[in-house]
């Protein structure tokens, strides 16, 4: 469970004096071609070290300090910043490299000093978040060996920004990412659907978040038939049975907007009847990163308590198992929205698991105040193939596009180091998923993986719109509803063995809550 006071360090403190006592190392992030300003006291030591070892212009190094209580300076340089193509992640990368070097020194009390970078308004905040990312310890490591839960006794942050309480903001954001990493990183048994339910219930008990769990098989079959199809095989094993967990925050004042998020929480994806082969099943416990991110986002909502924003979330927690009871291609299933869906590939289960919950959200959105619906999912390998690791893809429907939503996400995400690429849902995507016979209204997809399918990440967004009935709420309808699909396959899972990132929590908070 989350320890709100530690987050990888026993203490996280703001410092105003660069010569504060009690630290055994200084971590300095600076442009190696610019004079030091905030850390000018270290200028002689850094200049001498650069003359002795010019490699310090580009590589992390350790510099002795004879006139500072810490005794040593870990210098993490940024050599060049391309104004056209670089972003604030250059600071993140420098902090990660520098802090890992400091930990090799067995430093336990580190003061982080980030020089001012005028190019990046959130440079210090991104730096602190990067440090907290490094000291995170996976949940199963913490549970197996509690002594490894904390990597630092003290993380100090030299604060030179009087306008923002950077440390407080960073801790709030990191608590949400901490939750996301715990859920996403737990193995298929530690974070099976019922275990995630228990984790979430423990997290939100006695808070402002209302929890409703749908787990009854008859209710799932009646109200969430597409989800129930994916869950059918796993349901024969008690500990693997799926559930949909709804989380709801009601603001203290009259709401002016409503955020409605559906997260894909496939705790393990075997591919089902279309079983994954040739080692492709490895890493599929990370297919729950969407639900993990939504849970983490809700934890931040609970801390911030936005005064006029209502937030509703659905975590679609299910295991896509293979066996005699699994759903198979050729099945016709009537969705909650009364759309007859033809199954074509059981390894495209994520869109199926979310569609009915999205329909439920759509039903609530019709009477909600200024609603915006989202699906957040590690949905396609095509996403990674298209934009690479480190980037989410945002896809707006017509009403959301008219409000410039994806562009806003991209702009705000860049400021906080949680970047996006934008894709457009086109008429071809709807045509591709249209029923091919009079028996079905929509087809799930094809029998090829997304990486071998044209428009392999845009098509699933169109399917979700069709299967949920959101196609009846476009710009030309009497009740248009904004909807954005976020494919986070490239940004959230990490490229194993790299850890899960918690994306796109930072961008969602920065865009819609701050």
Short mmCIF file of C-alpha atoms in Angstrom, two decimals:
data_model
loop_
_atom_site.label_atom_id
_atom_site.label_comp_id
_atom_site.label_asym_id
_atom_site.label_seq_id
_atom_site.Cartn_x
_atom_site.Cartn_y
_atom_site.Cartn_z
CA UNK A 1 0.00 0.00 0.00
CA UNK A 2 1.07 3.58 -0.50
CA UNK A 3 3.17 5.17 2.22
CA UNK A 4 2.22 8.82 1.85
CA UNK A 5 5.24 10.00 3.82
CA UNK A 6 8.05 8.13 2.09
CA UNK A 7 7.67 7.61 -1.68
CA UNK A 8 11.14 6.04 -1.76
CA UNK A 9 12.65 8.44 0.79
CA UNK A 10 12.06 8.74 4.52
CA UNK A 11 11.82 12.48 4.09
CA UNK A 12 11.35 14.79 1.12
CA UNK A 13 12.12 18.35 2.06
CA UNK A 14 12.32 21.78 0.52
CA UNK A 15 15.55 23.67 1.17
CA UNK A 16 16.26 27.37 0.67
CA UNK A 17 19.96 27.30 1.56
CA UNK A 18 22.34 25.50 -0.78
CA UNK A 19 24.69 24.96 2.17
CA UNK A 20 22.06 23.24 4.30
CA UNK A 21 23.49 20.74 6.75
CA UNK A 22 22.65 17.05 6.85
CA UNK A 23 23.41 15.97 3.27
CA UNK A 24 26.13 13.59 2.14
CA UNK A 25 25.92 14.46 -1.57
CA UNK A 26 24.77 17.28 -3.83
CA UNK A 27 23.20 16.39 -7.17
CA UNK A 28 23.59 19.34 -9.55
CA UNK A 29 21.76 19.54 -12.88
CA UNK A 30 23.30 22.28 -15.02
CA UNK A 31 24.00 23.31 -18.60
CA UNK A 32 27.71 22.67 -19.05
CA UNK A 33 28.08 25.61 -21.43
CA UNK A 34 26.36 28.16 -19.21
CA UNK A 35 27.66 29.82 -16.06
CA UNK A 36 26.21 28.58 -12.80
CA UNK A 37 23.75 30.97 -11.19
CA UNK A 38 21.69 29.21 -8.54
CA UNK A 39 24.67 27.00 -7.71
CA UNK A 40 27.32 29.70 -8.26
CA UNK A 41 28.98 28.68 -5.01
CA UNK A 42 30.16 25.56 -6.85
CA UNK A 43 31.55 27.44 -9.87
CA UNK A 44 35.25 27.13 -8.88
CA UNK A 45 34.98 23.42 -8.19
CA UNK A 46 33.06 22.72 -11.42
CA UNK A 47 35.39 24.88 -13.55
CA UNK A 48 38.47 23.15 -12.18
CA UNK A 49 36.91 19.74 -12.75
CA UNK A 50 35.97 20.60 -16.35
CA UNK A 51 39.53 21.73 -17.07
CA UNK A 52 40.88 18.51 -15.62
CA UNK A 53 38.27 16.29 -17.31
CA UNK A 54 36.51 17.85 -20.37
CA UNK A 55 34.38 14.72 -20.51
CA UNK A 56 32.30 16.21 -17.69
CA UNK A 57 30.69 18.46 -20.31
CA UNK A 58 28.60 15.50 -21.39
CA UNK A 59 29.02 12.76 -18.78
CA UNK A 60 28.00 12.46 -15.13
CA UNK A 61 30.92 12.85 -12.75
CA UNK A 62 31.73 13.18 -9.05
CA UNK A 63 33.55 16.32 -7.87
CA UNK A 64 35.06 16.66 -4.37
CA UNK A 65 33.90 19.64 -2.32
CA UNK A 66 36.28 20.90 0.33
CA UNK A 67 34.14 23.82 1.46
CA UNK A 68 30.67 22.25 1.64
CA UNK A 69 29.21 19.99 4.35
CA UNK A 70 28.18 17.36 1.78
CA UNK A 71 31.78 16.83 0.71
CA UNK A 72 30.96 15.74 -2.85
CA UNK A 73 29.06 16.97 -5.85
CA UNK A 74 27.48 14.69 -8.44
CA UNK A 75 27.54 16.80 -11.58
CA UNK A 76 24.93 15.79 -14.19
CA UNK A 77 25.44 18.04 -17.22
CA UNK A 78 23.15 18.99 -20.07
CA UNK A 79 25.43 19.90 -22.95
CA UNK A 80 23.08 21.04 -25.69
CA UNK A 81 19.40 21.97 -25.89
CA UNK A 82 17.95 22.09 -29.37
CA UNK A 83 15.26 24.82 -29.27
CA UNK A 84 13.32 23.14 -32.06
CA UNK A 85 13.20 19.53 -30.92
CA UNK A 86 14.28 19.11 -27.29
CA UNK A 87 11.81 19.34 -24.43
CA UNK A 88 11.84 19.32 -20.63
CA UNK A 89 12.75 15.64 -20.60
CA UNK A 90 16.40 16.62 -21.00
CA UNK A 91 16.21 17.61 -17.33
CA UNK A 92 14.47 14.37 -16.43
CA UNK A 93 17.14 12.32 -18.18
CA UNK A 94 19.95 14.21 -16.43
CA UNK A 95 18.36 13.73 -13.00
CA UNK A 96 17.87 10.00 -13.57
CA UNK A 97 21.48 9.51 -14.64
CA UNK A 98 22.81 11.70 -11.86
CA UNK A 99 20.75 10.15 -9.08
CA UNK A 100 21.65 6.63 -10.12
CA UNK A 101 25.29 7.69 -9.94
CA UNK A 102 24.75 9.21 -6.50
CA UNK A 103 23.18 5.98 -5.25
CA UNK A 104 26.29 4.10 -6.40
CA UNK A 105 28.21 6.35 -4.01
CA UNK A 106 25.94 4.93 -1.29
CA UNK A 107 24.71 8.44 -0.61
CA UNK A 108 21.64 8.42 1.61
CA UNK A 109 20.94 12.13 2.04
CA UNK A 110 20.97 13.92 -1.30
CA UNK A 111 20.24 17.56 -2.06
CA UNK A 112 18.91 18.07 -5.59
CA UNK A 113 19.89 21.36 -7.20
CA UNK A 114 18.47 22.17 -10.65
CA UNK A 115 19.81 25.24 -12.38
CA UNK A 116 17.22 27.52 -13.95
CA UNK A 117 16.44 26.59 -17.55
CA UNK A 118 14.40 29.46 -19.09
CA UNK A 119 13.26 27.14 -21.88
CA UNK A 120 11.24 25.01 -19.47
CA UNK A 121 8.75 26.52 -17.03
CA UNK A 122 8.43 23.28 -15.05
CA UNK A 123 12.08 22.26 -15.05
CA UNK A 124 12.43 21.92 -11.29
CA UNK A 125 9.15 20.04 -10.89
CA UNK A 126 10.08 17.60 -13.66
CA UNK A 127 13.47 17.13 -12.00
CA UNK A 128 11.94 16.29 -8.63
CA UNK A 129 9.52 13.85 -10.25
CA UNK A 130 12.42 12.18 -12.04
CA UNK A 131 14.22 11.74 -8.72
CA UNK A 132 11.13 10.20 -7.15
CA UNK A 133 10.82 7.90 -10.14
CA UNK A 134 14.34 6.57 -9.49
CA UNK A 135 13.73 5.85 -5.80
CA UNK A 136 10.43 4.02 -6.36
CA UNK A 137 10.61 0.38 -5.28
CA UNK A 138 8.20 -2.14 -6.90
CA UNK A 139 5.42 -3.36 -4.63
CA UNK A 140 6.47 -7.00 -4.62
CA UNK A 141 10.01 -6.06 -3.67
CA UNK A 142 8.67 -3.94 -0.80
CA UNK A 143 6.43 -6.75 0.40
CA UNK A 144 9.15 -9.37 0.13
CA UNK A 145 11.80 -7.27 1.81
CA UNK A 146 10.48 -4.18 3.61
CA UNK A 147 14.03 -2.98 4.30
CA UNK A 148 14.36 -2.20 0.60
CA UNK A 149 11.30 0.04 0.55
CA UNK A 150 13.30 3.20 1.13
CA UNK A 151 16.33 4.06 -0.99
CA UNK A 152 17.05 7.44 0.59
CA UNK A 153 16.92 8.73 4.12
CA UNK A 154 16.39 12.26 2.86
CA UNK A 155 15.81 13.88 -0.52
CA UNK A 156 16.25 17.62 -0.33
CA UNK A 157 15.17 19.98 -3.10
CA UNK A 158 16.73 23.41 -3.40
CA UNK A 159 13.70 25.57 -4.16
CA UNK A 160 14.34 28.78 -6.03
CA UNK A 161 10.81 29.22 -7.35
CA UNK A 162 8.81 31.30 -4.92
CA UNK A 163 5.61 31.05 -6.97
CA UNK A 164 5.05 27.32 -6.57
CA UNK A 165 5.42 24.87 -3.73
CA UNK A 166 7.24 22.46 -5.98
CA UNK A 167 7.90 19.77 -3.37
CA UNK A 168 4.25 19.59 -2.29
CA UNK A 169 3.04 19.42 -5.90
CA UNK A 170 5.63 16.77 -6.76
CA UNK A 171 4.58 14.59 -3.82
CA UNK A 172 0.91 14.81 -4.81
CA UNK A 173 1.70 13.81 -8.39
CA UNK A 174 4.09 11.07 -7.36
CA UNK A 175 1.53 9.49 -5.04
CA UNK A 176 -0.70 8.99 -8.05
CA UNK A 177 2.12 7.55 -10.13
CA UNK A 178 3.11 5.36 -7.17
CA UNK A 179 -0.35 3.80 -7.20
CA UNK A 180 -0.21 3.33 -10.97
CA UNK A 181 3.18 1.63 -10.82
CA UNK A 182 2.07 -0.64 -7.99
CA UNK A 183 -0.98 -1.86 -9.91
CA UNK A 184 0.67 -1.99 -13.32
CA UNK A 185 3.84 -3.65 -12.07
CA UNK A 186 2.35 -6.36 -9.89
CA UNK A 187 2.56 -9.80 -11.46
CA UNK A 188 -0.57 -11.61 -12.73
CA UNK A 189 -1.32 -13.13 -9.31
CA UNK A 190 -0.32 -10.22 -7.06
CA UNK A 191 -2.49 -7.89 -9.12
CA UNK A 192 -5.25 -10.23 -10.27
CA UNK A 193 -8.64 -8.47 -10.53
CA UNK A 194 -9.69 -9.20 -6.94
CA UNK A 195 -6.28 -8.09 -5.64
CA UNK A 196 -6.56 -4.78 -7.50
CA UNK A 197 -10.04 -4.35 -6.04
CA UNK A 198 -8.64 -4.89 -2.54
CA UNK A 199 -5.76 -2.47 -3.18
CA UNK A 200 -8.15 0.21 -4.45
CA UNK A 201 -10.58 -0.33 -1.59
CA UNK A 202 -7.75 0.08 0.89
CA UNK A 203 -6.54 3.19 -0.91
CA UNK A 204 -9.90 4.95 -1.00
CA UNK A 205 -11.50 3.81 2.24
CA UNK A 206 -12.49 6.80 4.37
CA UNK A 207 -11.78 9.25 1.53
CA UNK A 208 -13.86 11.46 -0.74
CA UNK A 209 -13.96 8.70 -3.39
CA UNK A 210 -17.07 6.51 -3.58
CA UNK A 211 -16.41 2.91 -4.64
CA UNK A 212 -18.87 0.60 -6.41
CA UNK A 213 -17.80 -2.89 -7.51
CA UNK A 214 -19.62 -4.95 -10.12
CA UNK A 215 -18.59 -8.60 -9.83
CA UNK A 216 -21.82 -10.64 -9.89
CA UNK A 217 -21.75 -12.91 -12.94
CA UNK A 218 -25.43 -12.41 -13.75
CA UNK A 219 -25.13 -8.63 -13.53
CA UNK A 220 -22.05 -8.64 -15.74
CA UNK A 221 -23.76 -10.86 -18.32
CA UNK A 222 -26.85 -8.64 -18.40
CA UNK A 223 -25.35 -5.17 -18.17
CA UNK A 224 -21.79 -5.61 -19.46
CA UNK A 225 -22.05 -8.52 -21.93
CA UNK A 226 -18.91 -7.70 -23.90
CA UNK A 227 -16.83 -7.52 -20.73
CA UNK A 228 -18.41 -10.76 -19.54
CA UNK A 229 -17.35 -12.50 -22.75
CA UNK A 230 -13.69 -11.67 -22.12
CA UNK A 231 -14.09 -12.70 -18.48
CA UNK A 232 -15.87 -15.95 -19.25
CA UNK A 233 -12.84 -18.22 -19.25
CA UNK A 234 -11.12 -16.62 -16.24
CA UNK A 235 -14.37 -16.71 -14.25
CA UNK A 236 -14.00 -20.43 -13.62
CA UNK A 237 -11.03 -19.61 -11.35
CA UNK A 238 -12.21 -17.71 -8.30
CA UNK A 239 -9.11 -15.56 -7.86
CA UNK A 240 -9.11 -14.58 -11.54
CA UNK A 241 -12.74 -13.48 -11.80
CA UNK A 242 -13.20 -10.06 -13.33
CA UNK A 243 -14.88 -7.02 -11.91
CA UNK A 244 -15.62 -3.47 -12.92
CA UNK A 245 -14.71 -0.98 -10.21
CA UNK A 246 -16.38 2.42 -10.37
CA UNK A 247 -14.80 5.35 -8.55
CA UNK A 248 -16.68 8.62 -8.13
CA UNK A 249 -15.65 12.02 -6.79
CA UNK A 250 -18.31 14.67 -6.16
CA UNK A 251 -16.98 18.22 -5.67
CA UNK A 252 -18.03 20.40 -2.72
CA UNK A 253 -19.39 23.09 -5.05
CA UNK A 254 -21.66 22.88 -8.07
CA UNK A 255 -19.79 21.13 -10.87
CA UNK A 256 -18.81 23.06 -13.98
CA UNK A 257 -17.34 20.05 -15.77
CA UNK A 258 -17.35 16.25 -15.53
CA UNK A 259 -14.43 13.98 -16.37
CA UNK A 260 -15.34 10.37 -17.10
CA UNK A 261 -12.54 7.85 -17.55
CA UNK A 262 -12.55 4.17 -18.47
CA UNK A 263 -9.30 2.26 -17.93
CA UNK A 264 -8.29 -1.03 -19.49
CA UNK A 265 -7.20 -3.40 -16.73
CA UNK A 266 -6.33 -6.69 -18.44
CA UNK A 267 -4.33 -8.31 -15.65
CA UNK A 268 -2.92 -10.92 -18.01
CA UNK A 269 -3.43 -11.37 -21.73
CA UNK A 270 -2.79 -14.84 -23.11
CA UNK A 271 -4.53 -13.85 -26.31
CA UNK A 272 -7.39 -16.18 -25.45
CA UNK A 273 -8.38 -18.58 -28.22
CA UNK A 274 -6.10 -16.56 -30.53
CA UNK A 275 -3.27 -17.47 -28.20
CA UNK A 276 -0.05 -15.44 -28.26
CA UNK A 277 2.89 -17.49 -29.53
CA UNK A 278 6.66 -17.26 -29.99
CA UNK A 279 7.24 -15.56 -26.64
CA UNK A 280 4.74 -12.76 -27.28
CA UNK A 281 2.98 -13.51 -23.98
CA UNK A 282 5.90 -12.21 -21.90
CA UNK A 283 5.10 -8.81 -20.41
CA UNK A 284 1.36 -9.16 -20.78
CA UNK A 285 0.84 -8.54 -17.06
CA UNK A 286 1.45 -4.89 -18.01
CA UNK A 287 -1.74 -4.81 -20.06
CA UNK A 288 -3.47 -3.22 -17.07
CA UNK A 289 -1.59 0.08 -17.24
CA UNK A 290 -4.71 1.97 -18.36
CA UNK A 291 -6.73 1.05 -15.29
CA UNK A 292 -3.62 1.58 -13.16
CA UNK A 293 -3.22 5.13 -14.49
CA UNK A 294 -6.89 5.90 -13.93
CA UNK A 295 -6.66 4.67 -10.33
CA UNK A 296 -3.59 6.82 -9.80
CA UNK A 297 -5.35 9.81 -11.32
CA UNK A 298 -8.25 9.32 -8.93
CA UNK A 299 -5.81 9.25 -6.00
CA UNK A 300 -4.59 12.69 -7.08
CA UNK A 301 -8.20 13.87 -7.43
CA UNK A 302 -8.79 12.79 -3.84
CA UNK A 303 -5.76 14.79 -2.67
CA UNK A 304 -6.49 17.93 -4.69
CA UNK A 305 -10.27 17.82 -4.27
CA UNK A 306 -11.05 20.09 -7.23
CA UNK A 307 -13.90 22.34 -6.08
CA UNK A 308 -16.02 22.25 -9.24
CA UNK A 309 -14.93 19.18 -11.19
CA UNK A 310 -16.84 15.90 -10.90
CA UNK A 311 -14.81 12.82 -11.78
CA UNK A 312 -16.11 9.31 -12.48
CA UNK A 313 -13.85 6.39 -13.36
CA UNK A 314 -14.33 2.76 -14.32
CA UNK A 315 -11.56 0.19 -13.94
CA UNK A 316 -12.27 -2.77 -16.23
CA UNK A 317 -10.33 -5.53 -14.48
CA UNK A 318 -10.26 -8.82 -16.34
CA UNK A 319 -7.90 -11.64 -17.27
CA UNK A 320 -7.94 -12.83 -20.89
CA UNK A 321 -7.43 -16.53 -20.26
CA UNK A 322 -7.41 -19.48 -22.62
CA UNK A 323 -9.42 -22.65 -22.05
CA UNK A 324 -12.60 -24.53 -22.85
CA UNK A 325 -14.76 -21.68 -21.55
CA UNK A 326 -13.14 -18.82 -23.48
CA UNK A 327 -14.92 -16.67 -26.01
CA UNK A 328 -13.94 -17.38 -29.60
CA UNK A 329 -13.92 -15.76 -33.04
CA UNK A 330 -17.24 -15.90 -34.92
CA UNK A 331 -19.30 -15.29 -31.77
CA UNK A 332 -22.05 -12.68 -32.01
CA UNK A 333 -22.49 -10.71 -28.80
CA UNK A 334 -25.05 -7.97 -28.20
CA UNK A 335 -23.39 -5.06 -26.44
CA UNK A 336 -24.95 -2.94 -23.71
CA UNK A 337 -25.79 -0.37 -26.39
CA UNK A 338 -27.61 -3.04 -28.42
CA UNK A 339 -24.96 -3.23 -31.10
CA UNK A 340 -24.46 -6.76 -32.42
CA UNK A 341 -20.70 -7.33 -32.40
CA UNK A 342 -18.99 -10.09 -34.37
CA UNK A 343 -15.85 -11.37 -32.63
CA UNK A 344 -12.93 -11.85 -34.98
CA UNK A 345 -9.84 -11.94 -32.75
CA UNK A 346 -9.86 -12.74 -29.05
CA UNK A 347 -6.45 -11.09 -28.73
CA UNK A 348 -8.16 -7.75 -29.39
CA UNK A 349 -9.86 -8.03 -26.01
CA UNK A 350 -9.10 -4.59 -24.62
CA UNK A 351 -11.62 -2.73 -26.76
CA UNK A 352 -14.21 -5.40 -25.94
CA UNK A 353 -13.58 -5.20 -22.20
CA UNK A 354 -14.05 -1.41 -22.15
CA UNK A 355 -16.92 -0.84 -24.57
CA UNK A 356 -19.81 -1.57 -22.18
CA UNK A 357 -18.33 0.52 -19.37
CA UNK A 358 -17.88 3.32 -21.89
CA UNK A 359 -21.55 2.88 -22.82
CA UNK A 360 -22.49 3.17 -19.14
CA UNK A 361 -20.46 6.39 -18.93
CA UNK A 362 -22.18 7.66 -22.08
CA UNK A 363 -25.57 7.09 -20.47
CA UNK A 364 -24.50 9.13 -17.45
CA UNK A 365 -22.86 11.79 -19.61
CA UNK A 366 -26.13 12.69 -21.33
CA UNK A 367 -27.33 14.36 -18.11
CA UNK A 368 -23.91 15.37 -16.73
CA UNK A 369 -22.51 18.90 -16.62
CA UNK A 370 -20.06 19.58 -19.45
CA UNK A 371 -18.90 15.96 -19.70
CA UNK A 372 -15.77 14.64 -21.38
CA UNK A 373 -15.30 10.89 -21.77
CA UNK A 374 -11.96 9.09 -22.04
CA UNK A 375 -10.69 5.58 -22.58
CA UNK A 376 -7.15 4.97 -21.34
CA UNK A 377 -5.56 1.77 -22.55
CA UNK A 378 -2.49 -0.13 -23.61
CA UNK A 379 -4.57 -1.05 -26.61
CA UNK A 380 -2.32 -1.68 -29.58
CA UNK A 381 1.20 -2.62 -30.57
CA UNK A 382 0.55 -0.40 -33.57
CA UNK A 383 0.76 2.57 -31.19
CA UNK A 384 4.35 1.67 -30.28
CA UNK A 385 5.20 0.96 -33.90
CA UNK A 386 3.81 4.34 -34.92
CA UNK A 387 5.34 6.67 -32.33
CA UNK A 388 7.87 4.63 -30.36
CA UNK A 389 8.37 4.37 -26.62
CA UNK A 390 7.72 7.34 -24.41
CA UNK A 391 4.71 8.77 -26.22
CA UNK A 392 0.94 8.46 -25.78
CA UNK A 393 -1.43 8.90 -28.71
CA UNK A 394 -4.54 11.07 -28.31
CA UNK A 395 -7.54 10.58 -30.60
CA UNK A 396 -10.56 12.90 -30.37
CA UNK A 397 -14.04 12.28 -31.67
CA UNK A 398 -15.68 15.16 -33.55
CA UNK A 399 -17.00 17.14 -30.54
CA UNK A 400 -13.69 16.82 -28.66
CA UNK A 401 -11.72 17.80 -31.75
CA UNK A 402 -13.82 20.94 -32.13
CA UNK A 403 -12.73 21.90 -28.61
CA UNK A 404 -9.08 21.30 -29.52
CA UNK A 405 -8.73 18.70 -26.80
CA UNK A 406 -5.91 16.56 -28.22
CA UNK A 407 -3.92 19.68 -29.05
CA UNK A 408 -4.37 20.91 -25.50
CA UNK A 409 -3.19 17.56 -24.12
CA UNK A 410 -0.16 17.67 -26.38
CA UNK A 411 0.69 21.23 -25.36
CA UNK A 412 0.27 20.65 -21.62
CA UNK A 413 1.89 17.23 -21.71
CA UNK A 414 5.02 18.70 -23.27
CA UNK A 415 5.33 21.14 -20.37
CA UNK A 416 5.38 18.38 -17.78
CA UNK A 417 7.40 15.77 -19.70
CA UNK A 418 4.45 13.50 -20.54
CA UNK A 419 4.31 13.88 -24.34
CA UNK A 420 1.68 13.01 -26.94
CA UNK A 421 1.34 12.46 -30.62
CA UNK A 422 -2.07 13.15 -32.16
CA UNK A 423 -3.96 10.83 -34.51
CA UNK A 424 -7.24 11.51 -36.26
CA UNK A 425 -10.15 9.09 -36.37
CA UNK A 426 -11.34 8.94 -40.00
CA UNK A 427 -14.34 7.58 -41.86
CA UNK A 428 -12.23 4.65 -43.05
CA UNK A 429 -11.85 3.51 -39.45
CA UNK A 430 -15.61 3.26 -39.03
CA UNK A 431 -16.02 1.58 -42.40
CA UNK A 432 -13.41 -1.00 -41.44
CA UNK A 433 -15.38 -2.03 -38.35
CA UNK A 434 -18.81 -1.98 -39.96
CA UNK A 435 -20.65 -5.32 -40.00
CA UNK A 436 -19.95 -7.42 -43.07
CA UNK A 437 -23.23 -9.36 -43.06
CA UNK A 438 -26.78 -8.75 -41.96
CA UNK A 439 -26.07 -10.67 -38.75
CA UNK A 440 -23.77 -8.10 -37.15
CA UNK A 441 -23.68 -4.33 -36.80
CA UNK A 442 -19.96 -4.13 -36.06
CA UNK A 443 -16.92 -6.35 -36.30
CA UNK A 444 -14.33 -6.41 -33.57
CA UNK A 445 -11.41 -6.23 -36.00
CA UNK A 446 -9.58 -8.83 -38.05
CA UNK A 447 -7.46 -11.91 -37.41
CA UNK A 448 -4.16 -10.07 -37.69
CA UNK A 449 -2.29 -8.22 -34.92
CA UNK A 450 -2.59 -4.44 -34.92
CA UNK A 451 1.03 -4.14 -36.03
CA UNK A 452 0.04 -5.79 -39.32
CA UNK A 453 -3.16 -3.83 -39.75
CA UNK A 454 -3.53 -0.55 -41.61
CA UNK A 455 -4.52 2.24 -39.21
CA UNK A 456 -4.06 -0.28 -36.44
CA UNK A 457 -4.46 2.16 -33.55
CA UNK A 458 -7.13 4.47 -35.02
CA UNK A 459 -9.52 1.65 -35.94
CA UNK A 460 -9.99 0.43 -32.33
CA UNK A 461 -11.00 3.97 -31.31
CA UNK A 462 -13.70 3.90 -33.98
CA UNK A 463 -14.83 0.48 -32.74
CA UNK A 464 -15.21 1.82 -29.20
CA UNK A 465 -17.33 4.68 -30.50
CA UNK A 466 -19.53 2.27 -32.47
CA UNK A 467 -19.87 -0.48 -29.85
CA UNK A 468 -20.65 1.96 -27.03
CA UNK A 469 -23.22 3.93 -29.02
CA UNK A 470 -21.15 7.11 -28.93
CA UNK A 471 -21.59 7.37 -32.69
CA UNK A 472 -25.09 8.64 -31.90
CA UNK A 473 -23.54 11.61 -30.05
CA UNK A 474 -21.39 13.24 -32.71
CA UNK A 475 -21.27 16.91 -33.64
CA UNK A 476 -24.49 16.67 -35.64
CA UNK A 477 -26.57 15.15 -32.84
CA UNK A 478 -28.80 16.95 -30.36
CA UNK A 479 -26.53 15.73 -27.51
CA UNK A 480 -22.93 15.83 -28.74
CA UNK A 481 -20.47 14.27 -26.29
CA UNK A 482 -16.73 14.88 -26.18
CA UNK A 483 -14.72 11.66 -26.21
CA UNK A 484 -10.97 11.07 -26.37
CA UNK A 485 -9.23 7.73 -26.68
CA UNK A 486 -5.71 7.55 -25.25
CA UNK A 487 -3.54 4.68 -26.44
CA UNK A 488 -0.71 4.53 -23.91
CA UNK A 489 1.03 1.36 -25.10
CA UNK A 490 4.19 3.28 -25.90
CA UNK A 491 4.26 5.52 -22.84
CA UNK A 492 3.05 3.59 -19.81
CA UNK A 493 4.48 0.07 -19.88
CA UNK A 494 8.15 0.90 -20.19
CA UNK A 495 10.36 -1.11 -22.52
CA UNK A 496 10.96 -4.14 -20.27
CA UNK A 497 12.94 -4.36 -18.05
CA UNK A 498 12.40 -0.60 -17.75
CA UNK A 499 9.74 0.04 -15.08
CA UNK A 500 6.21 1.22 -15.68
CA UNK A 501 5.94 5.01 -15.86
CA UNK A 502 2.46 5.98 -14.67
CA UNK A 503 1.76 7.81 -17.94
CA UNK A 504 -0.47 9.66 -18.78
CA UNK A 505 -1.25 10.81 -15.22
CA UNK A 506 0.92 13.93 -15.30
CA UNK A 507 -0.61 15.28 -18.50
CA UNK A 508 -4.18 14.53 -17.42
CA UNK A 509 -3.69 16.34 -14.13
CA UNK A 510 -1.84 19.24 -15.71
CA UNK A 511 -4.53 19.65 -18.39
CA UNK A 512 -7.73 19.12 -16.44
CA UNK A 513 -7.05 19.69 -12.74
CA UNK A 514 -4.30 22.32 -12.42
#
